[in-house]
XYZ file of C-alpha atoms in Angstrom:
547
model
C 29.232 31.282 -59.134
C 30.651 31.141 -62.321
C 34.104 30.123 -63.906
C 37.848 30.811 -62.617
C 39.021 33.632 -64.576
C 42.626 33.111 -66.349
C 44.849 33.934 -63.078
C 43.145 31.915 -60.673
C 42.792 29.222 -63.274
C 47.097 29.505 -63.997
C 47.574 29.137 -60.168
C 45.737 25.772 -59.605
C 47.106 24.632 -62.265
C 44.840 25.081 -65.463
C 45.656 26.406 -68.301
C 42.491 28.265 -70.411
C 43.432 29.217 -73.955
C 40.421 30.720 -74.716
C 41.076 33.157 -72.248
C 43.919 34.155 -73.855
C 43.621 33.900 -77.543
C 40.346 36.402 -77.707
C 38.815 38.861 -80.409
C 39.242 41.979 -79.618
C 38.054 43.679 -82.840
C 34.013 42.729 -81.891
C 33.842 46.320 -80.284
C 31.678 48.496 -82.319
C 33.234 51.834 -82.124
C 30.907 53.741 -84.298
C 28.008 53.133 -81.951
C 31.084 54.276 -78.736
C 31.470 56.857 -80.184
C 28.052 58.267 -81.392
C 27.185 58.285 -78.003
C 30.178 60.306 -76.281
C 29.231 62.312 -79.244
C 25.673 62.869 -77.907
C 26.880 63.493 -74.756
C 29.524 66.383 -75.882
C 26.086 67.732 -76.942
C 24.354 67.725 -74.282
C 26.747 69.106 -72.126
C 28.340 72.082 -74.881
C 26.274 75.030 -72.723
C 28.144 74.744 -69.793
C 31.770 74.407 -68.771
C 33.700 72.304 -66.548
C 33.903 75.441 -64.233
C 30.311 76.428 -63.849
C 29.245 72.434 -63.586
C 31.531 72.433 -60.857
C 30.745 75.597 -59.153
C 27.095 74.515 -59.090
C 28.038 71.101 -57.262
C 25.207 69.313 -58.798
C 24.109 68.373 -62.488
C 21.922 70.815 -63.755
C 18.616 69.814 -64.535
C 18.826 70.099 -68.315
C 22.129 68.339 -68.503
C 20.329 65.666 -66.144
C 17.669 65.415 -68.888
C 19.442 65.224 -71.581
C 21.854 62.444 -69.956
C 18.600 60.432 -69.146
C 17.288 61.099 -72.933
C 20.288 59.858 -74.781
C 20.393 56.667 -72.772
C 23.633 57.321 -70.570
C 21.831 55.268 -67.589
C 20.597 52.654 -69.722
C 24.044 51.846 -71.687
C 24.298 48.214 -70.161
C 21.089 47.458 -70.016
C 19.322 44.881 -72.398
C 17.358 45.976 -75.335
C 14.141 44.053 -73.982
C 14.767 46.538 -71.175
C 14.874 49.854 -72.543
C 18.702 49.899 -72.713
C 21.260 50.596 -75.193
C 22.416 46.912 -74.777
C 26.072 47.629 -75.410
C 28.585 44.940 -74.242
C 30.975 45.334 -71.207
C 33.932 46.271 -73.434
C 31.675 49.036 -75.362
C 30.610 50.200 -71.863
C 34.075 50.635 -70.428
C 34.763 52.404 -74.099
C 32.235 54.455 -73.152
C 33.874 55.272 -69.484
C 37.145 55.619 -70.937
C 36.426 58.546 -73.545
C 34.168 60.858 -70.930
C 36.840 60.285 -67.923
C 39.283 62.463 -69.684
C 36.397 65.086 -70.075
C 34.859 65.194 -66.947
C 35.327 62.523 -64.044
C 33.026 63.703 -61.832
C 30.173 63.821 -64.620
C 31.623 60.455 -65.746
C 31.588 58.923 -61.941
C 27.483 59.408 -61.991
C 26.413 57.019 -64.634
C 29.860 54.937 -63.778
C 28.553 54.117 -59.703
C 24.660 53.602 -61.587
C 25.876 51.155 -63.803
C 28.434 49.156 -62.686
C 27.897 48.937 -59.043
C 24.468 50.250 -58.534
C 22.159 48.321 -60.262
C 24.374 45.850 -61.376
C 23.589 43.407 -59.010
C 20.079 43.223 -60.256
C 21.768 42.593 -63.754
C 23.473 39.946 -62.686
C 21.785 38.147 -59.883
C 17.715 39.370 -59.885
C 14.960 36.837 -60.767
C 13.014 37.954 -63.853
C 9.880 39.702 -61.602
C 13.071 42.102 -60.073
C 14.363 42.759 -63.717
C 11.084 43.720 -65.165
C 9.937 45.865 -61.937
C 13.383 47.926 -61.729
C 15.445 47.623 -64.855
C 13.433 49.876 -67.379
C 13.524 52.574 -64.874
C 17.367 52.338 -64.509
C 17.452 52.498 -67.684
C 15.925 55.566 -68.578
C 17.238 57.023 -65.449
C 13.801 57.010 -63.795
C 15.745 55.031 -61.318
C 19.333 56.264 -60.467
C 20.943 53.528 -58.506
C 23.581 54.159 -55.460
C 25.609 50.729 -53.743
C 24.960 50.753 -49.935
C 28.027 48.869 -48.666
C 30.473 50.745 -46.981
C 29.680 51.603 -43.206
C 31.118 54.623 -40.846
C 33.454 51.674 -39.171
C 33.494 48.769 -41.650
C 35.273 49.371 -44.796
C 37.561 46.475 -46.692
C 35.982 44.286 -44.254
C 32.854 43.905 -46.109
C 31.746 40.327 -43.290
C 31.976 42.343 -40.398
C 29.017 44.537 -41.295
C 26.972 45.821 -38.928
C 24.109 47.072 -40.505
C 21.034 44.039 -39.997
C 18.117 43.133 -41.935
C 15.659 40.959 -39.662
C 13.269 38.635 -41.097
C 10.039 39.126 -39.637
C 7.863 36.777 -38.095
C 5.577 36.203 -40.753
C 7.973 35.746 -42.993
C 6.871 39.018 -45.209
C 9.451 41.484 -45.274
C 13.228 42.285 -43.723
C 13.383 45.118 -40.830
C 16.353 47.241 -42.217
C 18.655 48.867 -39.223
C 22.017 50.251 -39.784
C 23.850 52.988 -41.425
C 25.926 53.745 -44.637
C 28.399 56.155 -45.567
C 30.571 57.401 -48.301
C 27.546 56.154 -51.086
C 28.015 57.876 -54.322
C 24.976 59.010 -55.991
C 23.157 59.483 -52.683
C 21.421 62.335 -53.114
C 20.721 61.264 -57.001
C 19.111 57.831 -56.199
C 16.063 56.469 -55.932
C 17.158 52.789 -55.636
C 20.187 51.371 -53.787
C 21.438 48.040 -53.631
C 22.242 47.451 -49.641
C 24.180 44.951 -48.270
C 22.925 43.661 -44.352
C 23.393 40.601 -41.706
C 20.410 38.615 -42.054
C 22.083 36.634 -39.055
C 23.832 38.832 -36.997
C 24.636 36.142 -34.960
C 26.014 34.565 -37.471
C 28.667 36.784 -39.254
C 29.480 37.491 -42.667
C 27.675 33.907 -43.121
C 24.321 35.329 -43.483
C 25.375 38.594 -45.408
C 22.465 39.348 -47.864
C 21.483 42.139 -50.257
C 18.464 43.915 -50.660
C 17.265 46.305 -53.872
C 16.181 49.105 -51.284
C 13.938 51.949 -53.016
C 15.109 55.743 -50.835
C 11.407 56.937 -50.858
C 10.382 54.199 -48.399
C 9.532 55.148 -44.652
C 12.502 55.235 -42.618
C 15.116 55.672 -45.057
C 17.090 59.108 -44.411
C 19.955 60.727 -46.878
C 22.230 63.030 -45.150
C 22.936 66.081 -47.096
C 25.848 66.272 -49.406
C 29.442 65.323 -47.935
C 32.008 68.523 -48.319
C 34.452 66.508 -50.934
C 38.397 67.585 -52.254
C 36.871 66.864 -55.741
C 34.478 65.093 -58.019
C 32.061 68.240 -56.643
C 29.010 67.408 -59.221
C 28.942 63.773 -57.714
C 26.569 63.473 -54.451
C 28.959 61.595 -51.811
C 26.327 60.971 -48.987
C 25.656 59.160 -45.289
C 22.431 57.301 -45.427
C 20.335 56.148 -42.520
C 18.035 53.258 -41.961
C 15.689 53.095 -39.196
C 13.333 49.871 -39.649
C 12.907 50.418 -42.776
C 10.318 47.656 -44.073
C 11.381 45.718 -47.043
C 9.086 43.182 -49.191
C 10.986 39.353 -48.907
C 10.578 39.684 -52.910
C 13.341 42.535 -52.925
C 15.956 40.274 -51.721
C 18.827 39.208 -54.205
C 19.416 35.432 -54.126
C 19.264 33.591 -51.072
C 19.744 35.542 -47.359
C 23.331 34.529 -47.485
C 24.334 35.152 -51.124
C 25.414 38.991 -50.421
C 29.101 38.375 -49.832
C 29.164 36.856 -53.091
C 26.932 39.387 -54.933
C 29.422 42.276 -53.432
C 32.432 40.964 -54.454
C 30.953 39.788 -57.837
C 29.534 43.483 -58.325
C 32.669 44.844 -57.384
C 34.936 43.058 -60.112
C 32.373 45.433 -62.593
C 33.436 48.451 -60.693
C 36.695 48.168 -60.727
C 37.270 47.188 -64.132
C 35.346 50.943 -64.364
C 37.820 52.633 -62.435
C 40.565 50.652 -64.327
C 39.010 52.148 -68.168
C 38.198 55.787 -66.304
C 42.553 55.650 -65.679
C 43.382 54.576 -69.288
C 41.279 57.509 -70.603
C 42.578 59.720 -67.885
C 46.387 58.639 -69.263
C 45.015 59.344 -72.418
C 43.960 63.053 -72.405
C 47.033 63.379 -69.981
C 49.313 62.180 -72.995
C 47.698 64.704 -75.538
C 47.502 67.100 -73.403
C 51.712 67.116 -72.190
C 52.306 66.529 -76.044
C 50.861 69.376 -77.132
C 52.127 71.654 -74.167
C 55.328 70.169 -74.509
C 55.425 70.871 -78.445
C 55.073 75.024 -77.909
C 56.606 75.521 -74.605
C 60.402 76.475 -76.190
C 63.252 76.868 -73.513
C 67.196 77.032 -74.126
C 65.692 77.316 -78.156
C 64.327 74.030 -78.013
C 60.906 72.639 -77.765
C 60.744 70.967 -74.523
C 59.742 67.753 -75.617
C 63.503 67.522 -77.044
C 64.452 66.785 -73.608
C 64.595 63.770 -72.099
C 62.812 63.998 -68.530
C 59.828 65.454 -70.151
C 60.047 62.842 -72.588
C 60.391 60.112 -70.214
C 56.782 61.500 -68.434
C 55.062 61.395 -71.745
C 56.372 57.859 -72.773
C 54.807 56.610 -69.287
C 51.680 57.845 -69.661
C 51.703 56.473 -73.456
C 52.818 52.513 -71.929
C 50.991 53.006 -68.913
C 47.545 54.079 -70.791
C 48.255 50.719 -73.346
C 48.774 48.371 -70.632
C 45.958 49.159 -68.256
C 44.092 49.052 -71.239
C 45.166 45.748 -71.977
C 44.374 44.417 -68.833
C 41.153 46.087 -68.326
C 39.578 44.421 -71.852
C 41.389 41.284 -71.273
C 39.155 41.056 -67.955
C 36.116 42.067 -69.578
C 36.314 39.606 -72.314
C 36.002 36.744 -69.601
C 33.145 38.431 -68.136
C 31.396 38.870 -71.880
C 31.810 34.797 -71.997
C 30.553 34.866 -68.200
C 29.234 37.383 -66.095
C 29.907 35.696 -63.420
C 33.341 34.778 -64.103
C 35.708 34.853 -61.085
C 37.925 37.022 -61.794
C 39.062 39.333 -58.383
C 42.747 38.749 -59.464
C 42.552 40.419 -62.381
C 40.067 42.848 -61.721
C 42.096 43.895 -58.381
C 45.377 44.115 -60.435
C 43.311 46.672 -62.972
C 41.894 49.087 -60.104
C 45.664 48.846 -58.613
C 47.500 49.465 -61.615
C 45.273 52.128 -63.394
C 44.536 54.356 -60.712
C 47.874 54.136 -59.183
C 49.474 55.001 -62.571
C 46.690 57.404 -63.571
C 47.371 59.585 -60.771
C 51.514 59.200 -61.545
C 50.527 60.367 -64.759
C 48.275 63.342 -63.450
C 51.257 64.545 -61.585
C 53.576 64.205 -64.589
C 51.211 66.766 -66.475
C 50.744 68.881 -64.280
C 54.609 69.115 -63.563
C 55.129 69.395 -67.890
C 52.973 72.321 -67.904
C 55.292 73.718 -65.256
C 53.513 77.388 -63.530
C 50.494 76.978 -65.872
C 49.764 73.951 -64.170
C 48.835 75.304 -60.932
C 46.575 77.589 -62.048
C 42.738 76.807 -61.403
C 41.708 77.796 -64.850
C 43.794 74.878 -66.383
C 42.138 71.676 -66.255
C 44.911 69.961 -64.408
C 44.267 70.977 -60.568
C 40.722 69.522 -61.232
C 41.377 66.247 -62.673
C 43.856 65.723 -59.921
C 41.290 66.244 -57.366
C 38.287 64.409 -59.045
C 40.603 61.223 -59.958
C 42.615 61.103 -56.318
C 39.619 59.061 -54.269
C 39.859 56.804 -57.444
C 42.509 55.021 -55.119
C 40.572 55.002 -52.149
C 37.087 53.608 -54.235
C 36.056 50.172 -54.324
C 39.460 48.863 -51.625
C 42.522 50.570 -51.016
C 45.632 50.814 -53.341
C 46.773 49.374 -49.761
C 44.105 46.508 -49.823
C 44.871 45.619 -53.545
C 48.327 45.636 -52.889
C 48.020 42.300 -50.945
C 44.766 40.852 -52.103
C 45.459 38.529 -55.018
C 48.114 36.324 -52.910
C 45.715 36.128 -50.000
C 42.511 35.450 -52.303
C 45.057 32.236 -53.416
C 46.763 31.377 -50.075
C 42.821 31.338 -48.467
C 41.928 29.360 -51.364
C 45.019 26.795 -51.156
C 44.834 26.214 -47.153
C 40.671 24.950 -48.147
C 42.002 22.629 -50.397
C 44.445 21.098 -47.775
C 41.223 21.247 -45.027
C 43.955 22.464 -42.278
C 46.151 19.356 -42.619
C 50.010 20.335 -42.215
C 51.090 17.530 -44.661
C 48.674 18.468 -47.325
C 50.173 21.860 -47.017
C 53.268 20.450 -47.580
C 52.266 18.405 -50.479
C 50.720 20.895 -52.019
C 52.972 23.467 -51.719
C 55.914 21.640 -53.504
C 53.248 20.678 -56.521
C 52.443 24.615 -56.598
C 56.374 25.121 -56.605
C 57.077 22.859 -59.393
C 54.307 23.703 -61.823
C 54.650 25.770 -65.340
C 51.583 26.310 -66.850
C 52.567 29.188 -68.935
C 55.278 27.176 -70.943
C 52.232 25.363 -72.370
C 50.890 28.386 -73.951
C 52.610 28.351 -77.427
C 52.358 31.654 -79.301
C 53.614 31.874 -83.230
C 54.536 35.682 -83.158
C 58.317 36.007 -82.687
C 57.566 39.590 -81.543
C 55.949 38.461 -78.395
C 58.491 35.605 -77.116
C 60.595 37.272 -75.352
C 57.224 38.677 -73.377
C 55.968 35.642 -72.671
C 59.573 33.912 -71.455
C 59.766 36.750 -69.074
C 55.883 35.918 -68.112
C 57.051 32.128 -67.316
C 59.923 33.584 -65.074
C 57.143 35.599 -63.576
C 54.586 32.706 -63.031
C 57.805 30.311 -61.551
C 58.775 33.833 -58.901
C 55.404 33.609 -57.701
C 54.769 29.671 -57.300
C 58.089 29.919 -55.122
C 56.809 32.585 -52.957
C 53.462 31.343 -52.846
C 54.449 27.879 -51.412
C 56.824 29.245 -48.756
C 54.507 31.731 -47.782
C 52.105 28.401 -46.929
C 54.436 26.781 -44.983
C 56.216 29.405 -43.091
C 53.152 31.942 -42.766
C 50.057 29.803 -42.902
C 47.090 31.195 -41.652
C 49.067 34.686 -40.469
C 49.839 35.506 -44.135
C 47.641 38.200 -43.500
C 49.654 39.744 -40.919
C 53.335 39.693 -43.886
C 52.019 42.898 -45.699
C 55.625 43.743 -47.406
C 55.253 39.834 -48.488
C 52.024 40.042 -49.520
C 53.050 43.308 -51.372
C 56.251 41.736 -53.236
C 53.948 38.592 -54.846
C 51.304 41.401 -55.923
C 54.212 43.357 -57.586
C 55.298 40.120 -59.430
C 51.673 38.903 -60.408
C 50.692 42.402 -61.332
C 54.150 42.579 -63.650
C 53.363 38.448 -65.220
C 49.513 39.977 -66.141
C 50.668 43.178 -67.698
C 52.654 41.032 -70.008
C 50.115 37.813 -70.475
C 47.657 41.170 -71.134
C 49.967 42.554 -73.803
C 50.720 39.457 -75.602
C 47.416 38.268 -76.054
C 46.134 41.609 -77.330
C 48.983 42.308 -79.720
C 48.516 38.380 -80.690
C 45.142 39.140 -82.033
C 46.624 42.157 -83.873
C 49.267 40.363 -85.190
C 46.553 38.261 -86.597
C 44.822 40.652 -87.943
C 47.842 41.959 -89.803
C 51.137 42.328 -87.675
C 52.365 44.909 -85.332
C 53.859 48.032 -86.023
C 56.747 49.527 -84.529
C 54.561 51.463 -81.915
C 53.312 47.998 -80.611
C 56.570 46.622 -80.220
C 58.489 49.906 -78.591
C 55.596 49.522 -75.596
C 55.971 45.974 -75.575
C 60.042 46.155 -74.992
C 58.923 48.996 -72.474
C 56.530 46.978 -70.715
C 59.291 43.584 -70.605
C 62.043 46.102 -68.962
C 59.570 47.491 -66.134
C 58.595 43.676 -65.415
C 62.236 42.500 -65.537
C 63.050 45.617 -63.036
C 60.595 44.128 -61.068
C 61.439 40.327 -61.086
C 64.987 41.044 -60.079
C 63.721 43.237 -56.996
C 60.644 41.342 -55.674
C 62.057 37.783 -55.491
C 63.162 37.652 -52.427
C 61.226 35.806 -49.707
C 61.997 37.669 -46.453
C 62.178 41.271 -45.647
C 64.820 43.194 -47.390
C 66.788 45.855 -45.490
C 64.975 48.906 -46.233
C 62.056 46.920 -44.775
C 64.265 45.796 -41.849
C 65.234 49.769 -41.356
C 61.378 50.150 -41.604
C 60.644 48.148 -38.548
C 63.289 49.967 -36.465
C 62.261 53.327 -37.597
C 58.856 52.357 -36.627
C 59.646 50.931 -33.651
C 61.402 54.073 -32.183
C 57.709 56.259 -33.647
C 55.694 53.309 -31.527
C 57.860 52.901 -28.580
């Protein structure tokens, strides 16, 4: 496994300055926009309504997508791919998500999660066999993790892959559901228990070709949106999977699954900023032309508020996504679970709010199906469910840290008490020296947020111990504090690099001031440890419902 990411390092007392001071100017924007332009040429003869009504990507469009290399963006050139960096790939996703999220999802699911386990964990023979076909789109990949009764609890999967007596193959049995690209896929990354008696410890990852006997893919599920994509259930009945198709060791499945999901979450972060930027453009254009009470509605503060939110939240989501991408470019197996979780939660929830604001700004026009607003909302809605629900990601970062702390303490109560005291007293961000004065206020607030998070984690260790997962309001408070800190850290990292290149402009300073104001409100309201009055009232009301 790779090095710890910036946030994990931070909350284990380590400051990795190289993970903060980074070069954001390395993206070949010309290469990115050339590919986006070729994509627009491929789809130019089809309206979004036509594509959606067909419920599937038309064959000429699919062939065009394969021809321009869309399915091989991140595949190295030696395997026939385009060889884009992760940041360049995310810029492509950002650029096309605002056009059509349903179309964007097919290569996103293929590249970010479907075949990414091969890119990251396969041996040379496996890479030589599958990456060239994945790059051309000859083999589109899906990611088969979720099961009918198992979603976020990955270690409890019931699908099994049992090694044959002669050791030549695994016998795969079980079912998966909500699998993106199901009926487009010729290959799957499948996760299954290789040792059912040792649940979670023997989770394996396998490359499974859909043409194998015993693989059964359902018809596309009827969905609210993303009509062009393919979401299916998949059954495996006595599927003989050669041992050569296993990725890594038999027990590496959980590590592989979690690492790959980090990339998927960044893809959703990039798609979120793309949707917000497109919605921003639509809102501003409509508000400039729509006149009420003798004034364009862009002159009204409540409309301006929506436009500003879209601008700033797209900026923040983008900063966090590319900050994390840079860590993965330096170390593709870097442990960025916390950053990835924050990117996914922040991006998808803020983008959903922005889509609401865009439709609201359009007024009655926004409610018409001939306009893009309702399709965007339908298509985007699933992103708050994909790859961990918003509820899971509202608890996940502090749980990752608390479980890591418990492991370090080895279950010893005295060791935990000493660790908690040390955790509470540490001040790691104080050691980050930022030269540019425009960033000092944001950095100072980030330091205060770090202090508040440390206090919360230390108290949680002692008060809750192993029971922390049952205290979801507490975990959400820590996540909100951490997310506020991370958006400031990522913004400062990006703006510091920009200032080094020639200085910040008025817009940069204004957006940073907005983020500081938002984070200040979080700091003010989320520092308390125990339940607040609203949470106590919640408990009383729910008791009356559930009584």
